[in-house]
mmCIF file of C-alpha atoms in Angstrom:
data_model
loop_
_atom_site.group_PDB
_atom_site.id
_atom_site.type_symbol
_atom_site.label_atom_id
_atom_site.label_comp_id
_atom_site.label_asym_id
_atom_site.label_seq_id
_atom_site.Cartn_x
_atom_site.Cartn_y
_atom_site.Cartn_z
ATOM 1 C CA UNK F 1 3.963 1.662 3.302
ATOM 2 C CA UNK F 2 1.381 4.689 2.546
ATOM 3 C CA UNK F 3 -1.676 3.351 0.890
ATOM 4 C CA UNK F 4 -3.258 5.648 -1.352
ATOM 5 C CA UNK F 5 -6.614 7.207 -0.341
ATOM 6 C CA UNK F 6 -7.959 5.329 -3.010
ATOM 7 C CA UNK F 7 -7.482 2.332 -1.821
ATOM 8 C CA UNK F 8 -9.200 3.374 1.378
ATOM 9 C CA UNK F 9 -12.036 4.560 -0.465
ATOM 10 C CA UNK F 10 -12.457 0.781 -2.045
ATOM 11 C CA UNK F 11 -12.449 -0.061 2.330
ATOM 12 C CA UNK F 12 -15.467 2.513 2.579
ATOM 13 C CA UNK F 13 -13.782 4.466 6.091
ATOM 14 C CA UNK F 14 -16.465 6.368 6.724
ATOM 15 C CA UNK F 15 -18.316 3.283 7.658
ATOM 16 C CA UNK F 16 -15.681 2.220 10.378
ATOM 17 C CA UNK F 17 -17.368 1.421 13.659
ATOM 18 C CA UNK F 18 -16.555 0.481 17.176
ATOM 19 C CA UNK F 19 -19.339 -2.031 18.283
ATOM 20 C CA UNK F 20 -18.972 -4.838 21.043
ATOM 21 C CA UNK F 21 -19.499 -7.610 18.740
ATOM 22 C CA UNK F 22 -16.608 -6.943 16.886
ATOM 23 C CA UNK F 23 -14.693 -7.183 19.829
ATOM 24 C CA UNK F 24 -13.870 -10.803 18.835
ATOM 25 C CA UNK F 25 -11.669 -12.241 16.186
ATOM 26 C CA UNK F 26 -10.214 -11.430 14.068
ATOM 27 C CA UNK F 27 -9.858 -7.193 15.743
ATOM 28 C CA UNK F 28 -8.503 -8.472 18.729
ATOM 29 C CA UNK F 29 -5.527 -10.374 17.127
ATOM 30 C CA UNK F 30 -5.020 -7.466 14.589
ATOM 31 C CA UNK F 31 -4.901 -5.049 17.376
ATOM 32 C CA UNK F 32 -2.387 -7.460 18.917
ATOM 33 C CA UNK F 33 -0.444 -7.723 16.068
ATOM 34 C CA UNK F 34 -0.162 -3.857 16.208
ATOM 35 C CA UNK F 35 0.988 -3.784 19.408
ATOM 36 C CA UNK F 36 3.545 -6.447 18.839
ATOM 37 C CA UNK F 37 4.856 -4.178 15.789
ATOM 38 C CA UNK F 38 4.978 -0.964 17.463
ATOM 39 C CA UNK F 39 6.960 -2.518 20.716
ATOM 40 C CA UNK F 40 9.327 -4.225 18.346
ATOM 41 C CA UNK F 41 9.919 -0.526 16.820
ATOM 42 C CA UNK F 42 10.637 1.004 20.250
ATOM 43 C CA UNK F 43 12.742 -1.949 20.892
ATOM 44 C CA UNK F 44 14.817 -1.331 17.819
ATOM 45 C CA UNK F 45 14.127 -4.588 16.679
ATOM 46 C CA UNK F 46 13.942 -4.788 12.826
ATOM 47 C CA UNK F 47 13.669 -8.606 12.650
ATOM 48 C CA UNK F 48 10.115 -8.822 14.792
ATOM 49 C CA UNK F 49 9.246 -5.923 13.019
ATOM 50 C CA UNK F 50 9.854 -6.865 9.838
ATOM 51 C CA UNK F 51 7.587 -10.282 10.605
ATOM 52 C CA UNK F 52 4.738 -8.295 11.205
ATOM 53 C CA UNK F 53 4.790 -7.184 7.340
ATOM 54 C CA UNK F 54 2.664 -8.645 4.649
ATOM 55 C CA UNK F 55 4.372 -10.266 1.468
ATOM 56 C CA UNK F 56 3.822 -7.334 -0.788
ATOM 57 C CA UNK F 57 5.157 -4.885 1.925
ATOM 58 C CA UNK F 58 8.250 -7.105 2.020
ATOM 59 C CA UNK F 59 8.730 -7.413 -1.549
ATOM 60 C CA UNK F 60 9.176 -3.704 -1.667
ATOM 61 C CA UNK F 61 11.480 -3.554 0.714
ATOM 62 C CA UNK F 62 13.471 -6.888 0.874
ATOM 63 C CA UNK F 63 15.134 -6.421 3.903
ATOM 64 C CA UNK F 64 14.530 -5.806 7.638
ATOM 65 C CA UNK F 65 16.955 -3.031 7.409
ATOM 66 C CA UNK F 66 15.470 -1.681 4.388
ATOM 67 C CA UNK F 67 12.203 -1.889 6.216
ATOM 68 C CA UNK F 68 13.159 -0.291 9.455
ATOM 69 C CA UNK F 69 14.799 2.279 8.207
ATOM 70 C CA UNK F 70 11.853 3.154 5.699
ATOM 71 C CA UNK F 71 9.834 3.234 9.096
ATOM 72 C CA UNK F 72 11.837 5.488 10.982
ATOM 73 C CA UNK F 73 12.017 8.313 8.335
ATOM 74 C CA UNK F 74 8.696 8.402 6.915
ATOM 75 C CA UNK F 75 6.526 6.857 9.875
ATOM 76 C CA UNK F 76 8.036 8.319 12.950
ATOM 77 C CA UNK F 77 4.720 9.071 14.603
ATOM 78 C CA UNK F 78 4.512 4.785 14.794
ATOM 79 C CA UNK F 79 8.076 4.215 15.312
ATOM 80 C CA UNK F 80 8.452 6.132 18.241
ATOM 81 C CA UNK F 81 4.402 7.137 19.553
ATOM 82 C CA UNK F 82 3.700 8.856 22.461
ATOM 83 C CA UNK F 83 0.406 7.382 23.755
ATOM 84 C CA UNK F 84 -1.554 4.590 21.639
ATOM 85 C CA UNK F 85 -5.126 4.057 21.534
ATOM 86 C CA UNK F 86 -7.119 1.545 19.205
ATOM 87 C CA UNK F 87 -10.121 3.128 17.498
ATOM 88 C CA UNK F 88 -12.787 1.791 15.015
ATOM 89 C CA UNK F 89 -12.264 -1.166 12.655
ATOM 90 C CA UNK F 90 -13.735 -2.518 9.864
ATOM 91 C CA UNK F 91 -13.581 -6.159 8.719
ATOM 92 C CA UNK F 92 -14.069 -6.718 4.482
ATOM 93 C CA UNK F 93 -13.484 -10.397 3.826
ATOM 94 C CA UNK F 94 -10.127 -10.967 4.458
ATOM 95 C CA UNK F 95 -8.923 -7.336 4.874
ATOM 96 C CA UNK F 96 -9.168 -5.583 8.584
ATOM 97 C CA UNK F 97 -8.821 -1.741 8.317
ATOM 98 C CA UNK F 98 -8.048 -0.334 12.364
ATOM 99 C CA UNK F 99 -7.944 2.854 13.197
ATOM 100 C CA UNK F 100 -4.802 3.859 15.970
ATOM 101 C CA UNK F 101 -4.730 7.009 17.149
ATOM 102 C CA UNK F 102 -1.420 8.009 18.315
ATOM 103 C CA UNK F 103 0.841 11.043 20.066
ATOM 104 C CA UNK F 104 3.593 11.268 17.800
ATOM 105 C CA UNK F 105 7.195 13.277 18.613
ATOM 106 C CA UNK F 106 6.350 16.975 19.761
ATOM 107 C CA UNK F 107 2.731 15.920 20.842
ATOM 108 C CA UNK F 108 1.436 15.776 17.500
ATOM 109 C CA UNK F 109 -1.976 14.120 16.816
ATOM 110 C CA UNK F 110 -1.735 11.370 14.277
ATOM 111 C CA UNK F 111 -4.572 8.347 12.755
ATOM 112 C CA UNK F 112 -3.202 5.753 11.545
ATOM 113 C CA UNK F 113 -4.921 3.433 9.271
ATOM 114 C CA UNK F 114 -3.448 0.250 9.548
ATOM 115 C CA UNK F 115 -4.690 -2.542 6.734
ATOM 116 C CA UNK F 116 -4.108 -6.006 7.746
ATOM 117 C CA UNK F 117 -4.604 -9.096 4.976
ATOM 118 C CA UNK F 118 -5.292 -12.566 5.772
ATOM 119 C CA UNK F 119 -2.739 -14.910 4.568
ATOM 120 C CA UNK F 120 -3.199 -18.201 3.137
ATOM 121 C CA UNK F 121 -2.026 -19.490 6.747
ATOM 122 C CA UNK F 122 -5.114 -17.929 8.659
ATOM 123 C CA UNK F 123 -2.578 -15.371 10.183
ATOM 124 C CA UNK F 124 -2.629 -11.557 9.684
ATOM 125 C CA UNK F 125 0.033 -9.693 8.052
ATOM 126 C CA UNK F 126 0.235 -5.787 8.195
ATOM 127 C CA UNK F 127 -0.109 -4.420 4.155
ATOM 128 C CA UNK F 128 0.060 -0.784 4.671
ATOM 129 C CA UNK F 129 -0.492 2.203 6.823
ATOM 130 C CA UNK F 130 -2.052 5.119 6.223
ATOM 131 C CA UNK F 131 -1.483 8.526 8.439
ATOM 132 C CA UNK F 132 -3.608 11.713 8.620
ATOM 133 C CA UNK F 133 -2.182 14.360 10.867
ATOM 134 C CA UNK F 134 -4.704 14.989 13.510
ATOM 135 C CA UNK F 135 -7.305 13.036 15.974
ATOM 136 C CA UNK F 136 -10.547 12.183 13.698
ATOM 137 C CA UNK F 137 -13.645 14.134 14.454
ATOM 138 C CA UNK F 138 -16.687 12.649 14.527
ATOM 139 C CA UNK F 139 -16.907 11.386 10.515
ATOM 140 C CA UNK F 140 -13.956 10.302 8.994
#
C-alpha cells in the first residue's frame, strides 16, 4: 500500500536518523519483521506475507491473494529485491517509519519507506510502504 507523501510529512522524514541507541526495540523487531516479509515474497508465500500486514492494509485487500498479487505488480522492487540494506528509522509513539534501501529488477535503486503500527497486542504490523526511485542523498 503507497502512503501518500502527506502522510510522511505528518512522520517528519527528514528527521530520520541512524544512532546506536536506537538499535534496540522496537527497530530491531521492525527490521525483522521486514525481513520476514520480504523472504516470504521470494518464497511465494502469500499466507506469511499476508501476516505481516496491518488491519487497515488487510481490509483493503481481504485476501492473501488479493494482497500478493497487489505486491507483485505495483511493488516489484520488494517482491523480488536485489540486495537489501536497512537505513534510518524513526520511532513516533506507536508508529516506526524504516528506511530499506533496495536493488530492484534491472539494478534499479529504490527507498522504501516502510511504516509499521503497534497493535493493541504489543506486536508490529506493516501499514504501508512508500517507494522513491533512487538511493537517498544525504537529506531526505
Amino acid at each position: 500500500m503507497k502512503l501518500s507523501a502527506a502522510m510522511f510529512l505528518g512522520l517528519s522524514l527528514p528527521t530520520l536518523v541512524a544512532s546506536p541507541a536506537w538499535a534496540e526495540e522496537p527497530i530491531d523487531t521492525v527490521q525483522s519483521i521486514i525481513q520476514s516479509q520480504i523472504a516470504a515474497f521470494l518464497n511465494h508465500d502469500a499466507k506469511s506475507a499476508y501476516a505481516f500486514a496491518s488491519p487497515s492494509v488487510r481490509d483493503r485487500f481481504p485476501t492473501e491473494d488479493a494482497f500478493f498479487d497487489m505486491v507483485k505488480k505495483n511493488y516489484a522492487p520488494v517482491f523480488r529485491p536485489g540486495h537489501v540494506a536497512f537505513g534510518r528509522s524513526k520511532v513516533q509513539g506507536d508508529t516506526v517509519v524504516q528506511e530499506v534501501l533496495i536493488s530492484g529488477p534491472g539494478g534499479k535503486d529504490w527507498t522504501a519507506f516502510y511504516q509499521l503500527v503497534r497493535q493493541p497486542d504489543g506486536s508490529y504490523k506493516i501499514n504501508g510502504v512508500h517507494m522513491v526511485h533512487a538511493a537517498p542523498g544525504p537529506e531526505i
